[in-house]
Amino acid sequence: MKQKALIMDGAAIQRAIIRIAHEIVEKNKGAQGLCLVGIRNRGVYLAARIAACIQKIDNIQVPAGILDITLYRDDLTLVNQQPVVHKTEIDFDITDKNLVLVDDVLYTGRTIRAALDALMDFGRPRSMQLAVLVDRGHRELPIRADYVGKNIPTSKNETVEVRLEEADGKDEVVIVETDG
Amino acid sequence: MAETAAWTRKDLLGLEDLSRQEIELILSTAESFKEVSTREIKKVPALRGKTVVNLFYEPSTRTRVSFEVAAKRLSADVINIATETSSVRKGETLIDTGRNIEALKVDIVVVRHNYSGAGIMLARHLKASVVNAGDGWHEHPTQALLDIFTLKEKLGKIAGLKVSIVGDIAHSRVARSNIWGLTKLGAKVTVCAPPMLIPPAIEQTGVSVTHDIGAALKGADAVNVLRMQFERDDSLAFPRQLEYFKSFGITRERLEKAKKDIVVMHPGPINRGIEMSSEVADGANSVILEQVTNGIAVRMAALFLVAQANEAINGKAAD
């Protein structure tokens, strides 16, 4: 595993988050009736940051929940490291809300498919939208993001690593060459 | 907490062999699963397509139903086999029963048996995962895990807690599993019973022994009251029951001398008026029904972890 390129630094990530927050508010004609759900792990931090930006823009505290999709995955045996099941924390009703799902990297689309399944068990939102910091392509399912921080063309033997202050001590997006 | 631990065992047979990290991993996984039972749709697809067989050679309501609910909340298919009405009555051995069940392409066998070590023996012969739901006097791991989970939920930690286990220690698999689990997590365990109900050399497991119920309750953070197992020992029958209640029964008067917020647990079913008074069983210190609720989350975690590990070991289908 070696780092190939720094794609986004802290400032670029912050700008992307601010832009996504503005786009969300614009598309939904304000923040009323909006809620955010971040996919563990880094989607949670991104959702919290987007919520903070939306509050500055529209002066509304948008509820932000946490979703763990481990139990909805279809590839548990294919992941090298055994995933640890964490709690899902959505302590508000998502029914009739415009829900924005937030994740760090959009890749095959399987994580998002699992998240959509999970959210269906929680209620019936008016609409579900998807915000990602990075779209790296290689989709295996018909899923697309509504809000994208940055599109990064990658090859399959590369990994996109999103590092965030809250989890990793600094903000950056890097491309890493895998051995496979 | 147990972020770095990984579960690599296809079976859950007891707590004696588990490391502290493995026990903590089950507990933290159970914590996540507890939330599922609070949803409107109490179901996740984690074990969709898997089949769980409950193979019970002894009567059980709580444990069997708890495993069934846990499996169903994970979207598994569940088959219950009560051996009184099965081919076991015709002389089929445990191993043959297990192999025949496995031939039906089941993934997990939850087994309860009156012989100690039955689960271990079955696990050696099957590729399917085996979860021990109680084997003779040996272990009842998921009961101990749910007891520990409930304690941790109530008191916020296990390390340093003073836990007294009162009752029929000699015949109790619940006591053994609790002792292994609690001591590994750093609790100080005292067992309390009449001398005839304390197994020899139990101190070697790291517990203290007392025959004085007052001493067992004094300063304890929790007391786990065990069922008198009359079905395993005829000598415990009436009138000894009344004698036992007089000397060891948990009553309001005895609790008044203990810590105000002492947690009172019982694995069920309770013999009211023998192990504890109804006043205590239904009182403010009792967490008996919370134990039942937590049993579902703990068993969901157990089923999920063994199924996942078994897929890694034996591939997609355990055939």
Short mmCIF file of C-alpha atoms in Angstrom, two decimals:
data_model
loop_
_atom_site.label_atom_id
_atom_site.label_comp_id
_atom_site.label_asym_id
_atom_site.label_seq_id
_atom_site.Cartn_x
_atom_site.Cartn_y
_atom_site.Cartn_z
CA MET A 1 0.00 0.00 0.00
CA LYS A 2 1.58 3.29 -1.02
CA GLN A 3 0.11 6.74 -1.30
CA LYS A 4 -0.08 7.87 -4.92
CA ALA A 5 -1.61 11.31 -4.74
CA LEU A 6 -3.17 13.86 -2.44
CA ILE A 7 -6.51 14.67 -4.06
CA MET A 8 -8.05 17.08 -1.54
CA ASP A 9 -6.55 18.92 1.38
CA GLY A 10 -8.43 20.29 4.39
CA ALA A 11 -9.42 23.52 2.69
CA ALA A 12 -10.73 21.70 -0.39
CA ILE A 13 -12.80 19.37 1.78
CA GLN A 14 -14.25 22.32 3.69
CA ARG A 15 -15.14 24.13 0.45
CA ALA A 16 -16.81 20.99 -0.90
CA ILE A 17 -18.88 20.61 2.28
CA ILE A 18 -20.00 24.25 2.17
CA ARG A 19 -20.97 23.87 -1.50
CA ILE A 20 -22.89 20.64 -0.85
CA ALA A 21 -24.75 22.32 2.04
CA HIS A 22 -25.76 25.21 -0.26
CA GLU A 23 -26.87 22.79 -2.98
CA ILE A 24 -28.97 20.81 -0.50
CA VAL A 25 -30.70 23.95 0.76
CA GLU A 26 -31.27 25.19 -2.82
CA LYS A 27 -32.62 21.90 -4.15
CA ASN A 28 -34.97 21.43 -1.18
CA LYS A 29 -36.06 25.09 -1.17
CA GLY A 30 -34.77 25.62 2.35
CA ALA A 31 -33.96 23.36 5.28
CA GLN A 32 -37.51 22.89 6.54
CA GLY A 33 -38.48 19.20 6.62
CA LEU A 34 -34.91 18.15 5.92
CA CYS A 35 -32.93 15.53 7.80
CA LEU A 36 -29.47 14.03 7.35
CA VAL A 37 -28.31 10.47 7.98
CA GLY A 38 -24.59 9.73 7.96
CA ILE A 39 -23.31 6.26 7.18
CA ARG A 40 -20.77 5.00 9.71
CA ASN A 41 -18.02 5.84 10.07
CA ARG A 42 -16.91 8.92 8.16
CA GLY A 43 -20.32 9.74 6.72
CA VAL A 44 -21.37 10.56 10.28
CA TYR A 45 -18.78 13.33 10.62
CA LEU A 46 -19.54 14.68 7.17
CA ALA A 47 -23.28 14.77 7.98
CA ALA A 48 -22.57 16.69 11.18
CA ARG A 49 -20.46 19.23 9.28
CA ILE A 50 -23.09 19.63 6.56
CA ALA A 51 -25.76 20.12 9.24
CA ALA A 52 -23.64 22.85 10.87
CA CYS A 53 -23.26 24.60 7.49
CA ILE A 54 -27.00 24.36 6.79
CA GLN A 55 -27.70 25.97 10.17
CA LYS A 56 -25.47 28.90 9.18
CA ILE A 57 -27.18 29.21 5.81
CA ASP A 58 -30.82 28.78 6.81
CA ASN A 59 -30.73 29.14 10.60
CA ILE A 60 -32.41 25.76 11.07
CA GLN A 61 -31.00 22.91 13.15
CA VAL A 62 -31.39 19.94 10.82
CA PRO A 63 -31.55 16.58 12.65
CA ALA A 64 -28.64 14.28 11.83
CA GLY A 65 -28.79 10.53 12.48
CA ILE A 66 -26.26 7.74 12.37
CA LEU A 67 -26.70 4.60 10.30
CA ASP A 68 -24.71 1.38 10.61
CA ILE A 69 -25.28 -0.74 7.54
CA THR A 70 -23.27 -3.82 8.59
CA LEU A 71 -26.42 -5.91 9.10
CA TYR A 72 -27.72 -5.03 5.64
CA ARG A 73 -24.57 -5.81 3.64
CA ASP A 74 -24.54 -8.54 1.03
CA ASP A 75 -20.78 -9.00 1.09
CA LEU A 76 -19.91 -9.77 4.72
CA THR A 77 -17.78 -12.72 3.68
CA LEU A 78 -15.91 -10.75 1.05
CA VAL A 79 -14.49 -8.14 3.37
CA ASN A 80 -11.09 -8.99 4.73
CA GLN A 81 -11.56 -7.63 8.19
CA GLN A 82 -14.55 -8.73 10.21
CA PRO A 83 -16.81 -5.70 10.48
CA VAL A 84 -17.85 -4.69 13.97
CA VAL A 85 -21.55 -4.01 14.35
CA HIS A 86 -22.22 -0.55 15.76
CA LYS A 87 -25.38 1.11 16.86
CA THR A 88 -27.74 2.89 14.50
CA GLU A 89 -28.96 6.13 16.09
CA ILE A 90 -31.87 7.76 14.32
CA ASP A 91 -33.89 9.32 17.12
CA PHE A 92 -36.28 11.24 14.89
CA ASP A 93 -39.07 10.18 12.56
CA ILE A 94 -37.89 10.10 8.95
CA THR A 95 -41.40 9.68 7.52
CA ASP A 96 -42.35 12.53 5.16
CA LYS A 97 -38.92 14.14 5.54
CA ASN A 98 -36.55 14.96 2.72
CA LEU A 99 -33.72 12.72 3.80
CA VAL A 100 -30.14 13.22 2.66
CA LEU A 101 -27.93 10.18 3.07
CA VAL A 102 -24.28 11.12 3.56
CA ASP A 103 -21.21 8.97 2.92
CA ASP A 104 -17.54 9.60 2.29
CA VAL A 105 -16.88 7.57 -0.89
CA LEU A 106 -19.32 6.30 -3.51
CA TYR A 107 -17.84 3.26 -5.25
CA THR A 108 -19.81 0.12 -6.21
CA GLY A 109 -23.07 1.43 -4.77
CA ARG A 110 -23.55 -1.63 -2.55
CA THR A 111 -23.17 0.32 0.68
CA ILE A 112 -25.83 2.76 -0.48
CA ARG A 113 -28.13 -0.11 -1.52
CA ALA A 114 -27.76 -1.51 2.01
CA ALA A 115 -28.42 1.92 3.51
CA LEU A 116 -31.60 2.35 1.44
CA ASP A 117 -32.83 -1.04 2.66
CA ALA A 118 -32.07 -0.09 6.26
CA LEU A 119 -33.83 3.29 5.99
CA MET A 120 -36.96 1.64 4.57
CA ASP A 121 -37.25 -0.16 7.92
CA PHE A 122 -37.27 3.16 9.75
CA GLY A 123 -40.06 4.88 7.86
CA ARG A 124 -41.12 6.36 4.54
CA PRO A 125 -39.28 9.58 3.72
CA ARG A 126 -40.81 11.95 1.18
CA SER A 127 -37.56 11.72 -0.76
CA MET A 128 -34.10 10.25 -0.32
CA GLN A 129 -31.07 11.99 -1.73
CA LEU A 130 -27.41 11.07 -1.62
CA ALA A 131 -24.45 13.28 -0.77
CA VAL A 132 -20.88 11.97 -1.03
CA LEU A 133 -17.53 13.66 -0.62
CA VAL A 134 -15.95 11.53 -3.36
CA ASP A 135 -17.39 9.62 -6.29
CA ARG A 136 -14.73 7.25 -7.59
CA GLY A 137 -16.83 5.44 -10.22
CA HIS A 138 -16.96 1.66 -10.86
CA ARG A 139 -20.65 1.39 -10.00
CA GLU A 140 -22.12 -2.13 -9.83
CA LEU A 141 -25.68 -0.98 -9.17
CA PRO A 142 -27.86 1.74 -10.75
CA ILE A 143 -27.16 4.30 -8.01
CA ARG A 144 -25.95 7.88 -8.37
CA ALA A 145 -25.24 10.74 -6.01
CA ASP A 146 -27.24 13.99 -5.96
CA TYR A 147 -24.41 15.97 -4.38
CA VAL A 148 -20.74 15.20 -5.02
CA GLY A 149 -17.74 16.91 -3.44
CA LYS A 150 -15.33 15.67 -6.10
CA ASN A 151 -15.39 13.12 -8.90
CA ILE A 152 -12.15 11.15 -8.92
CA PRO A 153 -11.49 8.71 -11.77
CA THR A 154 -9.71 5.67 -10.29
CA SER A 155 -8.59 2.22 -11.29
CA LYS A 156 -9.79 -0.83 -9.37
CA ASN A 157 -6.40 -1.47 -7.82
CA GLU A 158 -6.48 1.90 -6.15
CA THR A 159 -8.24 2.87 -2.94
CA VAL A 160 -9.58 6.28 -2.07
CA GLU A 161 -8.98 7.13 1.57
CA VAL A 162 -10.96 9.95 3.12
CA ARG A 163 -9.32 11.09 6.34
CA LEU A 164 -11.19 13.41 8.65
CA GLU A 165 -10.09 15.37 11.69
CA GLU A 166 -12.66 13.65 13.95
CA ALA A 167 -11.42 10.14 13.17
CA ASP A 168 -7.93 10.51 11.72
CA GLY A 169 -6.56 13.75 13.16
CA LYS A 170 -6.47 15.60 9.82
CA ASP A 171 -8.59 16.38 6.78
CA GLU A 172 -7.43 14.97 3.44
CA VAL A 173 -8.39 12.69 0.58
CA VAL A 174 -5.65 10.50 -0.87
CA ILE A 175 -5.38 7.80 -3.48
CA VAL A 176 -3.56 4.70 -2.30
CA GLU A 177 -2.21 1.96 -4.57
CA THR A 178 -3.25 -1.48 -3.28
CA ASP A 179 -1.13 -4.57 -3.77
CA GLY A 180 -3.96 -6.51 -5.49
CA MET B 1 -13.82 -1.09 23.66
CA ALA B 2 -13.42 -4.32 21.72
CA GLU B 3 -12.68 -2.64 18.40
CA THR B 4 -9.55 -4.69 17.77
CA ALA B 5 -11.01 -8.05 18.76
CA ALA B 6 -12.22 -10.38 16.06
CA TRP B 7 -14.54 -13.34 16.44
CA THR B 8 -13.03 -16.35 14.70
CA ARG B 9 -14.90 -19.24 16.35
CA LYS B 10 -17.61 -21.13 14.50
CA ASP B 11 -19.16 -22.14 17.84
CA LEU B 12 -20.05 -20.60 21.18
CA LEU B 13 -19.73 -23.38 23.73
CA GLY B 14 -18.78 -21.67 26.97
CA LEU B 15 -17.03 -18.70 28.55
CA GLU B 16 -14.15 -20.67 30.07
CA ASP B 17 -12.27 -20.72 26.76
CA LEU B 18 -13.03 -17.14 25.73
CA SER B 19 -10.66 -14.24 26.18
CA ARG B 20 -11.74 -11.00 27.84
CA GLN B 21 -11.67 -9.33 24.41
CA GLU B 22 -13.94 -11.96 22.89
CA ILE B 23 -16.45 -11.55 25.73
CA GLU B 24 -16.32 -7.77 25.30
CA LEU B 25 -16.86 -8.13 21.56
CA ILE B 26 -20.06 -10.14 22.13
CA LEU B 27 -21.26 -7.56 24.66
CA SER B 28 -20.56 -4.58 22.39
CA THR B 29 -22.19 -6.34 19.43
CA ALA B 30 -25.22 -7.06 21.62
CA GLU B 31 -25.39 -3.38 22.53
CA SER B 32 -25.78 -2.55 18.85
CA PHE B 33 -28.38 -5.28 18.39
CA LYS B 34 -30.48 -4.04 21.30
CA GLU B 35 -31.53 -1.04 19.22
CA VAL B 36 -33.06 -3.33 16.57
CA SER B 37 -35.72 -4.50 19.04
CA THR B 38 -36.80 -0.91 19.65
CA ARG B 39 -37.63 -0.27 15.98
CA GLU B 40 -41.08 -0.45 14.54
CA ILE B 41 -39.84 -3.15 12.18
CA LYS B 42 -37.84 -5.34 14.55
CA LYS B 43 -35.88 -7.13 11.88
CA VAL B 44 -32.58 -6.90 10.03
CA PRO B 45 -31.54 -9.12 7.12
CA ALA B 46 -28.16 -10.16 8.57
CA LEU B 47 -28.94 -13.91 8.59
CA ARG B 48 -31.38 -13.99 5.68
CA GLY B 49 -31.19 -17.42 4.05
CA LYS B 50 -29.66 -19.07 7.12
CA THR B 51 -31.42 -21.80 9.07
CA VAL B 52 -31.22 -22.12 12.84
CA VAL B 53 -32.30 -25.31 14.61
CA ASN B 54 -33.19 -25.24 18.29
CA LEU B 55 -32.40 -28.75 19.52
CA PHE B 56 -33.57 -28.98 23.12
CA TYR B 57 -33.16 -32.17 25.14
CA GLU B 58 -34.41 -30.46 28.29
CA PRO B 59 -37.53 -28.39 28.94
CA SER B 60 -37.10 -24.68 28.32
CA THR B 61 -39.37 -21.71 27.74
CA ARG B 62 -37.26 -18.62 28.18
CA THR B 63 -34.04 -19.71 26.48
CA ARG B 64 -35.69 -21.46 23.54
CA VAL B 65 -38.10 -18.62 22.84
CA SER B 66 -35.30 -16.09 23.27
CA PHE B 67 -33.12 -17.90 20.70
CA GLU B 68 -36.10 -18.18 18.38
CA VAL B 69 -36.92 -14.47 18.62
CA ALA B 70 -33.23 -13.59 18.18
CA ALA B 71 -32.91 -15.74 15.06
CA LYS B 72 -36.13 -14.35 13.58
CA ARG B 73 -35.06 -10.76 14.23
CA LEU B 74 -31.97 -11.56 12.15
CA SER B 75 -34.28 -12.93 9.39
CA ALA B 76 -33.10 -16.53 9.81
CA ASP B 77 -35.48 -19.47 9.39
CA VAL B 78 -36.02 -21.34 12.65
CA ILE B 79 -36.86 -24.98 13.31
CA ASN B 80 -37.63 -26.12 16.84
CA ILE B 81 -37.00 -29.74 17.77
CA ALA B 82 -38.29 -30.95 21.11
CA THR B 83 -36.65 -34.31 21.65
CA GLU B 84 -39.63 -35.83 23.49
CA THR B 85 -41.45 -35.96 20.15
CA SER B 86 -38.43 -36.72 17.92
CA SER B 87 -36.49 -39.81 16.83
CA VAL B 88 -34.35 -39.39 19.92
CA ARG B 89 -37.16 -41.34 21.60
CA LYS B 90 -36.30 -44.21 19.25
CA GLY B 91 -32.71 -44.30 20.47
CA GLU B 92 -30.97 -41.98 18.00
CA THR B 93 -27.68 -40.63 19.38
CA LEU B 94 -26.91 -36.93 19.73
CA ILE B 95 -24.26 -37.12 17.00
CA ASP B 96 -26.61 -38.91 14.59
CA THR B 97 -29.35 -36.40 15.32
CA GLY B 98 -26.86 -33.59 14.69
CA ARG B 99 -25.59 -35.08 11.44
CA ASN B 100 -29.10 -35.65 10.17
CA ILE B 101 -30.03 -32.09 11.00
CA GLU B 102 -26.88 -30.90 9.23
CA ALA B 103 -27.82 -32.96 6.17
CA LEU B 104 -30.82 -30.65 5.92
CA LYS B 105 -28.29 -27.85 5.26
CA VAL B 106 -28.83 -25.97 8.48
CA ASP B 107 -26.29 -23.35 9.47
CA ILE B 108 -26.58 -23.10 13.26
CA VAL B 109 -27.60 -25.67 15.85
CA VAL B 110 -28.59 -24.28 19.24
CA VAL B 111 -28.37 -27.20 21.63
CA ARG B 112 -29.50 -27.76 25.18
CA HIS B 113 -28.67 -31.09 26.76
CA ASN B 114 -28.66 -32.68 30.19
CA TYR B 115 -25.12 -34.03 29.68
CA SER B 116 -22.17 -31.74 30.39
CA GLY B 117 -20.04 -31.37 27.27
CA ALA B 118 -22.81 -32.28 24.82
CA GLY B 119 -22.36 -29.04 22.88
CA ILE B 120 -18.61 -29.52 22.63
CA MET B 121 -19.05 -33.06 21.30
CA LEU B 122 -21.65 -31.94 18.74
CA ALA B 123 -19.46 -29.04 17.58
CA ARG B 124 -16.57 -31.44 16.88
CA HIS B 125 -18.75 -33.49 14.54
CA LEU B 126 -20.55 -30.73 12.67
CA LYS B 127 -19.50 -28.10 10.16
CA ALA B 128 -22.56 -26.09 11.18
CA SER B 129 -22.11 -23.67 14.05
CA VAL B 130 -23.10 -24.92 17.47
CA VAL B 131 -24.32 -22.61 20.22
CA ASN B 132 -24.53 -24.11 23.69
CA ALA B 133 -27.86 -23.24 25.31
CA GLY B 134 -26.94 -25.11 28.49
CA ASP B 135 -25.23 -28.48 28.93
CA GLY B 136 -25.77 -30.37 32.17
CA TRP B 137 -23.90 -28.74 35.04
CA HIS B 138 -21.23 -27.35 32.73
CA GLU B 139 -22.00 -23.99 31.08
CA HIS B 140 -24.81 -21.74 29.88
CA PRO B 141 -22.80 -19.04 28.10
CA THR B 142 -25.58 -16.87 26.70
CA GLN B 143 -27.31 -16.68 30.10
CA ALA B 144 -24.09 -15.46 31.72
CA LEU B 145 -23.50 -13.02 28.87
CA LEU B 146 -26.97 -11.53 29.27
CA ASP B 147 -26.47 -11.33 33.04
CA ILE B 148 -23.19 -9.50 32.53
CA PHE B 149 -24.74 -7.29 29.82
CA THR B 150 -27.58 -6.33 32.21
CA LEU B 151 -25.13 -5.60 35.03
CA LYS B 152 -23.02 -3.42 32.76
CA GLU B 153 -26.11 -1.58 31.54
CA LYS B 154 -27.26 -0.96 35.13
CA LEU B 155 -23.94 -0.17 36.79
CA GLY B 156 -21.87 1.09 33.85
CA LYS B 157 -18.95 -1.32 34.28
CA ILE B 158 -17.97 -4.81 35.37
CA ALA B 159 -14.37 -4.36 36.53
CA GLY B 160 -14.23 -3.89 40.28
CA LEU B 161 -17.88 -4.81 40.92
CA LYS B 162 -18.71 -7.06 43.84
CA VAL B 163 -21.10 -9.73 42.63
CA SER B 164 -22.54 -12.44 44.85
CA ILE B 165 -23.99 -15.60 43.35
CA VAL B 166 -26.41 -17.24 45.78
CA GLY B 167 -27.99 -20.66 45.58
CA ASP B 168 -27.43 -24.04 44.06
CA ILE B 169 -23.86 -23.47 42.83
CA ALA B 170 -23.11 -27.19 42.62
CA HIS B 171 -25.65 -27.99 39.93
CA SER B 172 -25.59 -24.62 38.21
CA ARG B 173 -24.20 -24.10 34.70
CA VAL B 174 -25.36 -20.49 35.01
CA ALA B 175 -23.10 -20.03 38.03
CA ARG B 176 -20.10 -21.54 36.23
CA SER B 177 -20.50 -19.39 33.13
CA ASN B 178 -21.05 -16.30 35.27
CA ILE B 179 -17.94 -17.03 37.30
CA TRP B 180 -15.78 -17.41 34.15
CA GLY B 181 -17.22 -14.29 32.54
CA LEU B 182 -17.28 -11.99 35.54
CA THR B 183 -13.79 -12.87 36.80
CA LYS B 184 -12.32 -12.40 33.30
CA LEU B 185 -13.85 -8.93 33.18
CA GLY B 186 -12.42 -8.03 36.59
CA ALA B 187 -15.39 -8.44 38.94
CA LYS B 188 -14.96 -9.80 42.47
CA VAL B 189 -17.24 -12.81 42.77
CA THR B 190 -18.51 -14.43 45.97
CA VAL B 191 -20.56 -17.60 45.96
CA CYS B 192 -22.96 -18.30 48.79
CA ALA B 193 -24.82 -21.53 49.53
CA PRO B 194 -25.15 -24.28 52.10
CA PRO B 195 -21.94 -26.40 52.10
CA MET B 196 -23.67 -29.28 50.27
CA LEU B 197 -24.38 -26.96 47.31
CA ILE B 198 -20.83 -25.60 46.92
CA PRO B 199 -18.65 -27.70 44.60
CA PRO B 200 -15.21 -28.69 45.94
CA ALA B 201 -12.22 -26.49 45.00
CA ILE B 202 -14.42 -23.73 43.56
CA GLU B 203 -11.97 -21.19 45.04
CA GLN B 204 -9.57 -22.18 42.24
CA THR B 205 -11.75 -20.26 39.82
CA GLY B 206 -10.92 -17.07 41.71
CA VAL B 207 -14.11 -16.70 43.77
CA SER B 208 -14.66 -16.32 47.50
CA VAL B 209 -16.98 -18.66 49.36
CA THR B 210 -19.37 -17.89 52.18
CA HIS B 211 -22.21 -19.79 53.81
CA ASP B 212 -23.63 -16.62 55.36
CA ILE B 213 -26.22 -14.82 53.25
CA GLY B 214 -25.76 -11.61 55.25
CA ALA B 215 -22.04 -11.57 54.39
CA ALA B 216 -22.80 -12.28 50.73
CA LEU B 217 -25.17 -9.33 50.50
CA LYS B 218 -23.13 -6.86 52.56
CA GLY B 219 -21.34 -4.45 50.25
CA ALA B 220 -22.35 -6.36 47.11
CA ASP B 221 -23.21 -4.34 43.99
CA ALA B 222 -25.30 -7.18 42.65
CA VAL B 223 -26.69 -10.51 43.70
CA ASN B 224 -27.47 -13.22 41.18
CA VAL B 225 -29.94 -15.61 42.75
CA LEU B 226 -29.95 -19.10 41.28
CA ARG B 227 -32.83 -21.48 40.91
CA MET B 228 -32.91 -24.51 43.20
CA GLN B 229 -32.67 -27.38 40.75
CA PHE B 230 -34.94 -29.96 42.30
CA GLU B 231 -34.95 -31.96 39.07
CA ARG B 232 -31.21 -32.61 39.48
CA ASP B 233 -31.20 -33.53 43.18
CA ASP B 234 -34.09 -35.17 45.04
CA SER B 235 -32.55 -34.37 48.40
CA LEU B 236 -33.38 -30.69 47.84
CA ALA B 237 -37.12 -31.37 47.95
CA PHE B 238 -39.62 -30.14 50.55
CA PRO B 239 -39.24 -29.58 53.58
CA ARG B 240 -35.67 -28.52 52.84
CA GLN B 241 -37.04 -25.80 50.58
CA LEU B 242 -38.53 -23.91 53.52
CA GLU B 243 -35.36 -24.43 55.48
CA TYR B 244 -33.39 -23.03 52.55
CA PHE B 245 -35.61 -19.96 52.25
CA LYS B 246 -35.21 -19.27 55.97
CA SER B 247 -31.40 -19.39 55.73
CA PHE B 248 -30.63 -18.21 52.19
CA GLY B 249 -33.79 -16.72 50.65
CA ILE B 250 -33.54 -13.12 49.47
CA THR B 251 -36.10 -11.13 51.42
CA ARG B 252 -36.84 -7.44 51.81
CA GLU B 253 -35.47 -7.54 55.37
CA ARG B 254 -32.16 -8.97 54.14
CA LEU B 255 -31.94 -6.48 51.28
CA GLU B 256 -32.43 -3.60 53.71
CA LYS B 257 -29.03 -4.44 55.16
CA ALA B 258 -27.40 -4.44 51.70
CA LYS B 259 -26.51 -1.51 49.44
CA LYS B 260 -29.58 0.58 48.68
CA ASP B 261 -29.23 0.13 44.93
CA ILE B 262 -28.08 -3.50 44.89
CA VAL B 263 -29.06 -5.16 41.60
CA VAL B 264 -31.07 -8.35 42.05
CA MET B 265 -30.89 -10.87 39.22
CA HIS B 266 -32.34 -14.32 38.59
CA PRO B 267 -31.99 -16.44 35.46
CA GLY B 268 -35.55 -17.76 35.84
CA PRO B 269 -37.79 -19.51 36.31
CA ILE B 270 -38.13 -18.26 39.90
CA ASN B 271 -39.31 -20.47 42.72
CA ARG B 272 -41.06 -17.70 44.64
CA GLY B 273 -40.82 -18.13 48.37
CA ILE B 274 -37.82 -20.45 48.04
CA GLU B 275 -35.01 -18.48 46.40
CA MET B 276 -36.54 -15.05 46.93
CA SER B 277 -39.75 -13.49 48.12
CA SER B 278 -42.25 -12.13 45.61
CA GLU B 279 -41.71 -8.72 47.14
CA VAL B 280 -38.05 -8.83 46.04
CA ALA B 281 -38.73 -10.51 42.69
CA ASP B 282 -41.15 -7.74 41.74
CA GLY B 283 -39.38 -4.96 43.65
CA ALA B 284 -37.37 -1.93 42.59
CA ASN B 285 -33.97 -3.67 42.77
CA SER B 286 -35.04 -6.53 40.51
CA VAL B 287 -33.86 -6.54 36.88
CA ILE B 288 -35.25 -9.98 36.11
CA LEU B 289 -37.43 -8.88 33.20
CA GLU B 290 -34.66 -6.67 31.81
CA GLN B 291 -32.49 -9.78 31.76
CA VAL B 292 -35.09 -11.45 29.54
CA THR B 293 -35.15 -8.45 27.17
CA ASN B 294 -31.36 -8.31 27.03
CA GLY B 295 -31.24 -12.02 26.29
CA ILE B 296 -32.55 -11.34 22.80
CA ALA B 297 -29.78 -8.85 21.98
CA VAL B 298 -27.07 -11.11 23.40
CA ARG B 299 -28.34 -14.13 21.46
CA MET B 300 -28.63 -12.08 18.27
CA ALA B 301 -24.98 -11.16 18.73
CA ALA B 302 -23.99 -14.77 19.39
CA LEU B 303 -25.83 -16.12 16.33
CA PHE B 304 -24.50 -13.33 14.09
CA LEU B 305 -20.88 -13.75 15.18
CA VAL B 306 -20.75 -17.55 14.87
CA ALA B 307 -22.49 -17.46 11.48
CA GLN B 308 -20.08 -14.87 10.18
CA ALA B 309 -17.03 -16.76 11.46
CA ASN B 310 -18.31 -20.02 10.02
CA GLU B 311 -18.68 -18.46 6.58
CA ALA B 312 -15.08 -17.33 6.78
CA ILE B 313 -13.97 -20.83 7.87
CA ASN B 314 -16.15 -23.08 5.70
CA GLY B 315 -17.18 -20.80 2.85
CA LYS B 316 -20.68 -19.63 2.00
CA ALA B 317 -22.58 -22.80 2.85
CA ALA B 318 -21.72 -25.11 5.69
CA ASP B 319 -22.33 -28.33 3.75
#
